[in-house]
Tab-separated table of C-alpha atoms and ligand atoms in Angstrom:
chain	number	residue	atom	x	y	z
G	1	UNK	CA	0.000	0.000	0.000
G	2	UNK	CA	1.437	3.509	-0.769
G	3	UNK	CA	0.481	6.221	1.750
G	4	UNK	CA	1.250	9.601	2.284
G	5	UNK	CA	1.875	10.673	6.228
G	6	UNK	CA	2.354	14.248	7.741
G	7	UNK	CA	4.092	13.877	11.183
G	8	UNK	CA	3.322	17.162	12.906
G	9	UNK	CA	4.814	17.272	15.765
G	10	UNK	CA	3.884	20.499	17.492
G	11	UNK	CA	5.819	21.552	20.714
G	12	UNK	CA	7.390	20.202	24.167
G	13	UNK	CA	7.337	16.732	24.778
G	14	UNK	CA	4.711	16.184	21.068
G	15	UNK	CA	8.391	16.397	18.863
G	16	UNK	CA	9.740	13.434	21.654
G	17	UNK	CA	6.670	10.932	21.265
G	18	UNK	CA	6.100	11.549	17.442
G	19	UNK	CA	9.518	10.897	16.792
G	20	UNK	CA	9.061	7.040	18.192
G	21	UNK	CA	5.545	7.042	16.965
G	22	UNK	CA	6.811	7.564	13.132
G	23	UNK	CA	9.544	5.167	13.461
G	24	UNK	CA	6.601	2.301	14.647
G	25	UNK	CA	5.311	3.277	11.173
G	26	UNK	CA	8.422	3.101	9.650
G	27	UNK	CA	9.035	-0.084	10.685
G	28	UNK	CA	5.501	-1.513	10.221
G	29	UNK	CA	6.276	0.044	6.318
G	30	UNK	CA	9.391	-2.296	6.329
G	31	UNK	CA	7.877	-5.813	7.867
G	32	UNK	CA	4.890	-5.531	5.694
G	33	UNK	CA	5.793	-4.460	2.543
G	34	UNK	CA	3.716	-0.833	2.517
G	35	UNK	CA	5.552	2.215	1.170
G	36	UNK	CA	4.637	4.900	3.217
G	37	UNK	CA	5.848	8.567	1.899
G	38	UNK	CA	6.710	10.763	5.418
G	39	UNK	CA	7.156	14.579	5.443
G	40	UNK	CA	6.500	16.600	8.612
G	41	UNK	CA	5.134	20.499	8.810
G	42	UNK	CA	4.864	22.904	11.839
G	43	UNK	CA	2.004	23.783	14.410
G	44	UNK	CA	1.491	25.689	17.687
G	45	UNK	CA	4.012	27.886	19.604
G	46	UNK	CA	6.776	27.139	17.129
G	47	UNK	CA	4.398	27.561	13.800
G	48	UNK	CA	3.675	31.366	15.622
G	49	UNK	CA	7.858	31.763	16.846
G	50	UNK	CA	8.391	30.836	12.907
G	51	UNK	CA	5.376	32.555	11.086
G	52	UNK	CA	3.382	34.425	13.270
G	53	UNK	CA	0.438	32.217	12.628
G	54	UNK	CA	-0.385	28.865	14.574
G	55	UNK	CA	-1.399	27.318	11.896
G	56	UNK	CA	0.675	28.625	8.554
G	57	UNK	CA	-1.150	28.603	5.455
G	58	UNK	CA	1.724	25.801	3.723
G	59	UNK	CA	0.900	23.383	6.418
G	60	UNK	CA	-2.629	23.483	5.880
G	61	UNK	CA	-2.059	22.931	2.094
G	62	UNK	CA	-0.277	19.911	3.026
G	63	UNK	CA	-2.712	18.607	5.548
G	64	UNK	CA	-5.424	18.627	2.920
G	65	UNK	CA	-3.322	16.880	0.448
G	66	UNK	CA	-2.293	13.565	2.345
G	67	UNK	CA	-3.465	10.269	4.038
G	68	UNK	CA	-3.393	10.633	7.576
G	69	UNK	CA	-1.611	12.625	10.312
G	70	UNK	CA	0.130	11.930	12.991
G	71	UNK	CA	-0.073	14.643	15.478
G	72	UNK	CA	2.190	14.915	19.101
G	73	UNK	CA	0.969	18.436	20.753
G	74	UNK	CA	0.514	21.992	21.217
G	75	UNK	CA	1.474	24.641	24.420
G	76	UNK	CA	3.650	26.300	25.792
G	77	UNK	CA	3.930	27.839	29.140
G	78	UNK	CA	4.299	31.759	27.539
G	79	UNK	CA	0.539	31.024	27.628
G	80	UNK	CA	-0.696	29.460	29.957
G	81	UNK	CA	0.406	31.945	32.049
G	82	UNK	CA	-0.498	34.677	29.708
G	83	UNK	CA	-4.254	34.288	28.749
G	84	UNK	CA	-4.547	38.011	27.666
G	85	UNK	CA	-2.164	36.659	24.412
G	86	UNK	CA	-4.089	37.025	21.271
G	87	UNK	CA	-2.720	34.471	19.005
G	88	UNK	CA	-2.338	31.288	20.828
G	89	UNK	CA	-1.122	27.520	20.115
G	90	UNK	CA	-4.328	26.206	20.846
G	91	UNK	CA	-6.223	28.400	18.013
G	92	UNK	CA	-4.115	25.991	15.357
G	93	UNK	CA	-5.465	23.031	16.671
G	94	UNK	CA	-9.094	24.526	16.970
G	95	UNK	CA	-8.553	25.888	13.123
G	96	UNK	CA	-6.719	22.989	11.974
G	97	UNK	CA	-9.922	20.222	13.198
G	98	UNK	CA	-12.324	22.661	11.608
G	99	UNK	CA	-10.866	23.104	8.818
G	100	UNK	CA	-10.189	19.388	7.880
G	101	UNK	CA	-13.959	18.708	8.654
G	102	UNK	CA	-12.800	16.640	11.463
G	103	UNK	CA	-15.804	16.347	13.745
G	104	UNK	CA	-15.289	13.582	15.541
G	105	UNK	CA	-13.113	12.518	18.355
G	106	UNK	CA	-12.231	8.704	19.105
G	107	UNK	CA	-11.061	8.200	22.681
G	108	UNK	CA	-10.307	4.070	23.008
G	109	UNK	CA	-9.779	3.351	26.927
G	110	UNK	CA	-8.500	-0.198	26.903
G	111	UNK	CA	-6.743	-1.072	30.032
G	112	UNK	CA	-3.532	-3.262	29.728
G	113	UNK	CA	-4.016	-6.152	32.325
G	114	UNK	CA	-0.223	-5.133	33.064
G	115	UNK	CA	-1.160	-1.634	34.182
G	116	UNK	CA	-3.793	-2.588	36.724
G	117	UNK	CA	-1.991	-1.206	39.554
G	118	UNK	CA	-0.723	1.690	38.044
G	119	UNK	CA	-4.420	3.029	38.054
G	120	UNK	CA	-5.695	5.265	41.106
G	121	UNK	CA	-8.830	3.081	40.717
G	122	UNK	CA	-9.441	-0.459	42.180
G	123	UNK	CA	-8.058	-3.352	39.962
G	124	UNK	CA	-11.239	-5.387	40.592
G	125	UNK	CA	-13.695	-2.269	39.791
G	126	UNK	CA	-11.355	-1.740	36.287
G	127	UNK	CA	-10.565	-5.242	35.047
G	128	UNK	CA	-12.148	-5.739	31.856
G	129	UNK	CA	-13.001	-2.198	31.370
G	130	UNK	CA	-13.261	-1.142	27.438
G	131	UNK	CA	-14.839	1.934	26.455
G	132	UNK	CA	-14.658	3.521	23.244
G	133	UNK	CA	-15.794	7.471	23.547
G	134	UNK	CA	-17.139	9.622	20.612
G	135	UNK	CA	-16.298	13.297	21.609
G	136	UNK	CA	-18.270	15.958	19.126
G	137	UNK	CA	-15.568	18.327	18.307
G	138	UNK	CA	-16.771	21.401	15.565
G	139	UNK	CA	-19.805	23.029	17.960
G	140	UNK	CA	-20.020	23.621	21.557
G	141	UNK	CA	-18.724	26.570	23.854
G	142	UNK	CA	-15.432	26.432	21.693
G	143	UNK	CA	-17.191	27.602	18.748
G	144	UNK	CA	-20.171	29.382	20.105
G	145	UNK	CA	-20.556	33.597	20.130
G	146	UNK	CA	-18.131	34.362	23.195
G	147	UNK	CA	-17.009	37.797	24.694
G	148	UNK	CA	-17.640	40.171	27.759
G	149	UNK	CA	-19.845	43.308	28.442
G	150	UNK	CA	-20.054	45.076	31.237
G	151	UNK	CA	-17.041	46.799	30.454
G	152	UNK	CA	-15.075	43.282	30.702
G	153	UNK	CA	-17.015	42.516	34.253
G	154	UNK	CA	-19.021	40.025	32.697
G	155	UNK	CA	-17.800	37.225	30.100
G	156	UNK	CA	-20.087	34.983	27.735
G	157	UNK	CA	-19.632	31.568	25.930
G	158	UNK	CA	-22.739	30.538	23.879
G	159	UNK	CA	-23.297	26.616	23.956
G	160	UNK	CA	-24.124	25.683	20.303
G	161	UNK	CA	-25.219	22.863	18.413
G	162	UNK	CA	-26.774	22.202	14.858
G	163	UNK	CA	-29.126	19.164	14.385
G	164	UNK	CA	-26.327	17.745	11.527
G	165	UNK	CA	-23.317	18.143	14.042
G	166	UNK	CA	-24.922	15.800	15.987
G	167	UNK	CA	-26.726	13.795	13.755
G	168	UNK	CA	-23.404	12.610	11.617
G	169	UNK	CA	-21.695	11.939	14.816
G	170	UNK	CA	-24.395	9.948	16.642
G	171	UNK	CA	-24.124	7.415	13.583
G	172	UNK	CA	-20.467	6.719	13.677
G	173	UNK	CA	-21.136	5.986	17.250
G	174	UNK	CA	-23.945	3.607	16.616
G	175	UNK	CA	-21.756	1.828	13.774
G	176	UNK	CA	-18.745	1.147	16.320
G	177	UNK	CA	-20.876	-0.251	19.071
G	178	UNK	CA	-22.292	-2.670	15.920
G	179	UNK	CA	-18.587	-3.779	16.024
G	180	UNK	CA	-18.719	-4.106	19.970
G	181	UNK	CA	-20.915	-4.721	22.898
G	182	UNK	CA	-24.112	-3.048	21.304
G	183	UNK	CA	-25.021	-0.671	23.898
G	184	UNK	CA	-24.512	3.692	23.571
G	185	UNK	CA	-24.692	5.498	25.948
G	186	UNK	CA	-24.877	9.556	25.492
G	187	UNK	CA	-23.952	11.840	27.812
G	188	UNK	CA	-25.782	15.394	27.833
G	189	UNK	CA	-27.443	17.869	30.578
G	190	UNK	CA	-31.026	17.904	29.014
G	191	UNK	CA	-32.445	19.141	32.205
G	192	UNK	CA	-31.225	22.075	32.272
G	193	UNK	CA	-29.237	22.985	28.862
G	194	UNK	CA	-31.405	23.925	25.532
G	195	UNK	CA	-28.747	22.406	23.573
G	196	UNK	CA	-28.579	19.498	25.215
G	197	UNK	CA	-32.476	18.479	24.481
G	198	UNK	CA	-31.514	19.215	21.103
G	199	UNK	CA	-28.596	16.138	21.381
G	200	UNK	CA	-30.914	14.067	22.882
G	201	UNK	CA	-33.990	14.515	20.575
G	202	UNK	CA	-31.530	13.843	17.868
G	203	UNK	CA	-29.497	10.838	19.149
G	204	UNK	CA	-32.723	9.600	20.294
G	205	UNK	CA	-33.936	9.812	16.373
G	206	UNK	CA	-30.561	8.567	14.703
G	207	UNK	CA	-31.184	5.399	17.105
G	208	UNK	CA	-34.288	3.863	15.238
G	209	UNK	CA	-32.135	3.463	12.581
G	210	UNK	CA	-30.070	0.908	14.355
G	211	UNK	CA	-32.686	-1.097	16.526
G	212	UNK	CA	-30.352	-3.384	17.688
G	213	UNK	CA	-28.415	-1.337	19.550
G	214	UNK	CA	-28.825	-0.479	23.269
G	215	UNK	CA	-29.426	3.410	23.897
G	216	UNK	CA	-29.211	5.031	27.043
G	217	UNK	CA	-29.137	8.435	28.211
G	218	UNK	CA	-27.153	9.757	30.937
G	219	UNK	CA	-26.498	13.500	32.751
G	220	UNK	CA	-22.784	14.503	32.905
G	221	UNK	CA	-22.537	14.697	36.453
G	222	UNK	CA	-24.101	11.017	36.697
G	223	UNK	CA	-21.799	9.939	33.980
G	224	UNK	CA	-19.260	11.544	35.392
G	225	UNK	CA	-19.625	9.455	38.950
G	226	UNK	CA	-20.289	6.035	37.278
G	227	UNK	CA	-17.171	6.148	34.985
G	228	UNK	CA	-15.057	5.538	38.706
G	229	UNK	CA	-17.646	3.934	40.164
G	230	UNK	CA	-18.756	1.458	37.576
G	231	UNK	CA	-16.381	1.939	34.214
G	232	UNK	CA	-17.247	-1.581	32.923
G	233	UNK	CA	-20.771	-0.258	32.637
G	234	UNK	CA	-20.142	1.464	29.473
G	235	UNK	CA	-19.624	0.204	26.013
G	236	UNK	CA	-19.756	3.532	23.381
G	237	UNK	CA	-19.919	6.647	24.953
G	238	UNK	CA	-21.192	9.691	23.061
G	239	UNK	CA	-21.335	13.516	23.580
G	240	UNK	CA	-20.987	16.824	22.843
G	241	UNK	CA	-17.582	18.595	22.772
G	242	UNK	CA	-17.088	20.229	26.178
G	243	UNK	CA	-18.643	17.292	28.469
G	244	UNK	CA	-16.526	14.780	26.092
G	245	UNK	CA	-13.209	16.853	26.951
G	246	UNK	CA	-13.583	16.588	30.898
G	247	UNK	CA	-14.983	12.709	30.632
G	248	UNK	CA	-12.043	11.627	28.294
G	249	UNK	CA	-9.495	12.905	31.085
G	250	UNK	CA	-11.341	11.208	33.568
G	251	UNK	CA	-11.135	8.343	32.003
G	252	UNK	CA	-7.392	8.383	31.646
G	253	UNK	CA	-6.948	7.498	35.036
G	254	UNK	CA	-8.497	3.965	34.013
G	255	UNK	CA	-5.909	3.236	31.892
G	256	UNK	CA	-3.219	4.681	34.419
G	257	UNK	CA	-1.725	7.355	32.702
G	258	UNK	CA	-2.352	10.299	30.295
G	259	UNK	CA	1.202	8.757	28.465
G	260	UNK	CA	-0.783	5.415	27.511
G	261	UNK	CA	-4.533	6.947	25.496
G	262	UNK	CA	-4.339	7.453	21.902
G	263	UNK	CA	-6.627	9.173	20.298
G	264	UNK	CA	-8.228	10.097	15.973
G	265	UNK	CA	-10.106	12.610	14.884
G	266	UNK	CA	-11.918	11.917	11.512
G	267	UNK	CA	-14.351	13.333	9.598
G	268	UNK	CA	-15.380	12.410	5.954
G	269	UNK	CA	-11.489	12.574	4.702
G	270	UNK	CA	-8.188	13.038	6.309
G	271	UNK	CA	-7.672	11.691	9.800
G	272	UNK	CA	-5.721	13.383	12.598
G	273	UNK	CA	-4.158	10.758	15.173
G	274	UNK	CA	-3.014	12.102	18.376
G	275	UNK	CA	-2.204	11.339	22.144
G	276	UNK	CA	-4.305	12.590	24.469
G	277	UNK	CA	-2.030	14.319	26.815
G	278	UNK	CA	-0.425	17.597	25.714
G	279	UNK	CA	2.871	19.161	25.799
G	280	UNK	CA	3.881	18.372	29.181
G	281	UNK	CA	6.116	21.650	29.845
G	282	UNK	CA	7.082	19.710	33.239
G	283	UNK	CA	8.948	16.802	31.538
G	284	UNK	CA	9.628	18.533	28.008
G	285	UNK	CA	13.324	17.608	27.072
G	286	UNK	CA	14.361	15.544	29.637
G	287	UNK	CA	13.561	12.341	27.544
G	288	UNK	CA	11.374	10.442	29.700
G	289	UNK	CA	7.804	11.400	28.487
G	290	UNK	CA	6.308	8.046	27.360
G	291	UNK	CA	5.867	7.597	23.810
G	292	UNK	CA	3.307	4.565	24.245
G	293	UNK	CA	0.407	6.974	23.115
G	294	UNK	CA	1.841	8.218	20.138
G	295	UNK	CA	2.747	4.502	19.073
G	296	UNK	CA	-0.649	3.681	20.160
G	297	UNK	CA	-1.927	6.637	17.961
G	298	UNK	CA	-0.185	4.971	14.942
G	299	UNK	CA	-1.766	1.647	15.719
G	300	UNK	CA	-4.997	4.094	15.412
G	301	UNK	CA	-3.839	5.583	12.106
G	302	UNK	CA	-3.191	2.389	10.945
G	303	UNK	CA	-6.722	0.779	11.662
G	304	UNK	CA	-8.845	3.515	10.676
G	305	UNK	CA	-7.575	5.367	8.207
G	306	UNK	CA	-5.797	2.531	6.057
G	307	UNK	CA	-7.619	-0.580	7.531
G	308	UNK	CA	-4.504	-2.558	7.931
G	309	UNK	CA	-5.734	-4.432	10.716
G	310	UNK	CA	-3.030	-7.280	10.959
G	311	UNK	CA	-0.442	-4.125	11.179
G	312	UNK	CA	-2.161	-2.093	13.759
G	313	UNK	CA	-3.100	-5.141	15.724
G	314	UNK	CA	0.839	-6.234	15.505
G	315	UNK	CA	1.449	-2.448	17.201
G	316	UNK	CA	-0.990	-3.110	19.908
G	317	UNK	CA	0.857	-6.893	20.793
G	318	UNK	CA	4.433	-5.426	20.567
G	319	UNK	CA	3.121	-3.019	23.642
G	320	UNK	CA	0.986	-5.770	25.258
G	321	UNK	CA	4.537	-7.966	25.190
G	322	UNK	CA	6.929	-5.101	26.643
G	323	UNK	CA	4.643	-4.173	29.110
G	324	UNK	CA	4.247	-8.035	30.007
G	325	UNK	CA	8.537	-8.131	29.722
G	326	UNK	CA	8.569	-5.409	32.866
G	327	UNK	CA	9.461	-2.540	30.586
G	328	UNK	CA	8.279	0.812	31.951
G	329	UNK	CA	8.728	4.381	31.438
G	330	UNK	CA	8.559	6.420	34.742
G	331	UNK	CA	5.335	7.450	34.430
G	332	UNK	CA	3.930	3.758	34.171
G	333	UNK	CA	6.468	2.522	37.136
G	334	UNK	CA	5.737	1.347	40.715
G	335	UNK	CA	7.648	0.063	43.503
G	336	UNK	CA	7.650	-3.323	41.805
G	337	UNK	CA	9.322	-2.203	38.888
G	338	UNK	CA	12.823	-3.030	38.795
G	339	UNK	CA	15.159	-0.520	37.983
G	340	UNK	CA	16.637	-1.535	34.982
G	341	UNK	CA	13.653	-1.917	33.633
G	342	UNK	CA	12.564	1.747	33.364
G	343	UNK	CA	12.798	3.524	30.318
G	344	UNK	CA	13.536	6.351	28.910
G	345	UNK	CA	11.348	7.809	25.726
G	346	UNK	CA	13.829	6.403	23.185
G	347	UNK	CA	14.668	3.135	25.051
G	348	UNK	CA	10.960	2.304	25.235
G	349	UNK	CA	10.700	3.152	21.240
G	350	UNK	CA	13.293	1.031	20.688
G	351	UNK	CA	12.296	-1.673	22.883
G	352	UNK	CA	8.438	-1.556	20.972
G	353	UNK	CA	10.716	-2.080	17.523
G	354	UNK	CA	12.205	-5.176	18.792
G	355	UNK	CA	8.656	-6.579	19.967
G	356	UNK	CA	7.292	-5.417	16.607
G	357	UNK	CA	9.864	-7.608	14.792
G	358	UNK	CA	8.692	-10.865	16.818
G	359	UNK	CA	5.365	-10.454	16.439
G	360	UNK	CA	5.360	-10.229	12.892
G	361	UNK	CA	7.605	-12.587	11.899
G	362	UNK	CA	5.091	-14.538	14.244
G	363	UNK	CA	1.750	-13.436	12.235
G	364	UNK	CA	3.713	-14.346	8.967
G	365	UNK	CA	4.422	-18.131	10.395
G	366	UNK	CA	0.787	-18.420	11.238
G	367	UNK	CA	-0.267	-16.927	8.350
G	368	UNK	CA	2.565	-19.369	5.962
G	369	UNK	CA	1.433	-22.659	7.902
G	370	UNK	CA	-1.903	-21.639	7.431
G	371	UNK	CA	-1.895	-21.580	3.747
G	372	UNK	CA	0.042	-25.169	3.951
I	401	NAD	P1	-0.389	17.578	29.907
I	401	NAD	O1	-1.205	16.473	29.333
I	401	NAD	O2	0.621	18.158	29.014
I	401	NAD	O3	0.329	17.055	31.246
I	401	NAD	C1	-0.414	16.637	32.398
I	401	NAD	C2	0.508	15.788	33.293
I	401	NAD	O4	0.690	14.501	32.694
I	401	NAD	C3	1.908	16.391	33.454
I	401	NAD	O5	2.366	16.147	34.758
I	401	NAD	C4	2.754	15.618	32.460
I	401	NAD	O6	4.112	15.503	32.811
I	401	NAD	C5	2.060	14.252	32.443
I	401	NAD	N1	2.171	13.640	31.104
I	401	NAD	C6	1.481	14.002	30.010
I	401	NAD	N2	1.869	13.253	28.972
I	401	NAD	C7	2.831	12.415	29.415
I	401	NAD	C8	3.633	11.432	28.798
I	401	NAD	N3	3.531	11.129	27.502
I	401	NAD	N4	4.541	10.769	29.560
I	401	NAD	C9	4.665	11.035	30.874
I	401	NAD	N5	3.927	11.975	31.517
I	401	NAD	C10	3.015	12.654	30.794
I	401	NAD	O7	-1.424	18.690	30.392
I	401	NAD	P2	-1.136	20.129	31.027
I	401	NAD	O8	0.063	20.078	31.907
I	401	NAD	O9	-2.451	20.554	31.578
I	401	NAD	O10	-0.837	21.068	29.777
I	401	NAD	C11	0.466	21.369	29.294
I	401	NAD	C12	0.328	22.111	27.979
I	401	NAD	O11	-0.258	21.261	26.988
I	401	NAD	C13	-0.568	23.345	28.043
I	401	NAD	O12	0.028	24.377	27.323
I	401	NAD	C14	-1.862	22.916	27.409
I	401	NAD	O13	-2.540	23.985	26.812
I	401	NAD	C15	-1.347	21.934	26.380
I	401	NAD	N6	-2.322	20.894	25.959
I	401	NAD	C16	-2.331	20.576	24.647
I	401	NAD	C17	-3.160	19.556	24.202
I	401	NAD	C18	-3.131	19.196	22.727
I	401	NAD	O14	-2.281	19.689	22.013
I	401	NAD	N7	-4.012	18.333	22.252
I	401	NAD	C19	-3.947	18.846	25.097
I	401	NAD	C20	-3.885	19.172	26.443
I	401	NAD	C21	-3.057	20.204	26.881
């Protein structure tokens, strides 16, 4: 298969984890026989250092015109503590997902059996736990009328949706849960927020079309409580942009760490594949942010925007086997791990490359005696 993939990077610790998430795909390229064309373009606090702009109009051009993307991260701390800044790393991410048309957010939360005690939650309460969450990602408060009045005493944020915003979203997550345990579950505030009767008037129409899927309905805050209390009561989750933002970070902490959830954003053409976590200015360029989501992000990119499911499913089983072999980076490490076993960003790439070789040269026995 010949593909074309952007690697943008973005800033602080994104540059460290896409550089060992492009070499997974680099490597995938070489054990199955794809050729996969890489070039890389600029985003966020450096794209503005550079240009001025966040998002500069020649990596735009070159988002539109390839396959998929592997993203790392924008922010930098200039910002954060700076909010009165006008032009700001986040706004290229914002512009870049609207204008690719990418309206939809896939969260997986799979929990590696490996990482049960790394979790602040109970092992028994998170065993088994697989959710797969649809975040809406083009309406909401970030996109709604905002400003202040009052001469700047009081500040506004208009929570917006559109029936088709929500309709084209509540069907992708009705076709995943086809592929899984049947049962959505969407996540609003209808008793209280306009918008929010809206989402569920629509997600409760977009359901007769798939009668054999469960539907329920749940309030944020309940959501919010039964995701720790219960997490292997949900299957697909689904909701609007802001509620989907807090509930995915939530959920992190059932798979132990921010450095282990991937993440893609699609639409109806080029898909964005990203970790969850952002720039990390605590831990930028000391080498030990873990690179597990980003590789995880390429299993993603693999999957859904190419469909090579043997090659994404070999990324997923070269992590399952390191983390089974001890391996660790220091975010992922408890008193049990021993110390030669914790790894830096680069070590833990390299150590996924050597897994990756194994398992397919594995696959390709099975699939040789197979055809005997
Ligand atoms: P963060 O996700 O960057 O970090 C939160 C905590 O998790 C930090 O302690 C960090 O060290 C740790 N962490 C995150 N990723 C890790 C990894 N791969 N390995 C090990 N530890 C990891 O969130 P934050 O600190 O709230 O934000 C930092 C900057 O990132 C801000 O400027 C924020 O605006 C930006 N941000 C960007 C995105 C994005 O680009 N999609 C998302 C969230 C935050």
């Amino acid at each position: 298969m010949e593909k074309k993939i952007i690697i943008l990077p973005g800033d602080g610790i994104g540059k460290e984890v896409t550089t060992e998430g492009k070499k997974v795909l680099e490597k995938i390229a070489g054990l199955f026989n794809h050729q996969f064309e890489f070039d890389s373009a600029t985003i966020g606090h450096d794209a503005i250092e550079a240009t001025g702009n966040p998002l500069p109009d020649e990596t735009l051009t070159k988002l539109k015109n390839c396959d998929a993307i592997l993203f790392g991260a924008v922010g930098h701390p200039k910002y954060d503590n700076d909010p009165t800044l006008k032009v700001r790393p986040e706004q290229g991410l914002l512009k870049m997902r609207k204008e690719l048309g990418l309206y939809a957010n896939l969260r997986p939360i799979k929990l590696f059996d490996e990482l049960l005690e790394a979790s602040s939650i109970k092992p028994e309460i998170l065993k088994g736990s697989d959710i797969l969450f649809f975040r809406e990602l083009t309406g909401d408060v970030y996109f709604g009328e905002k400003g202040r009045k009052d001469e700047g005493k009081t500040a506004y944020d208009l929570m917006i949706y559109q029936k088709y915003e929500i309709e084209r979203i509540a069907h992708k997550a009705f076709q995943a849960a086809r592929t899984r345990k049947k049962k959505v579950t969407s996540v609003d505030k209808a008793n209280v927020l306009e918008s929010s009767r809206l989402w569920r008037e629509v997600v409760n129409e977009v359901s007769k079309h798939y009668p054999d899927i469960t539907l329920e309905h749940q309030f944020i805050d309940a959501a919010a409580m039964k995701l720790i209390q219960n997490p292997k009561s949900f299957d697909v989750v689904l909701t609007g942009n802001l509620f989907g933002d807090i509930l995915t970070d939530e959920a992190s902490q059932i798979a132990g760490s921010m450095g282990m959830l991937a993440s893609a954003s699609v639409g109806d053409k080029v898909g964005l594949y990203e970790p969850i976590h952002g720039s990390a200015h605590d831990i930028t360029g000391k080498g030990i942010a873990n690179p597990l989501a980003s590789i995880l992000s390429a299993a993603l990119l693999l999957d859904i925007s190419f469909g090579l499911k043997e090659e994404s499913d070999a990324v997923i089983k070269a992590v399952e086997a390191t983390l089974k072999a001890g391996y660790r980076t220091a975010d992922i490490a408890d008193s049990k791990t021993a110390k030669d076993k914790i790894l830096n960003t680069q070590q833990m790439g390299t150590q996924i490359l050597n897994e990756l070789k194994k398992v397919a040269s594995y696959q390709t026995s099975v699939a040789s005696n197979g055809n005997q």
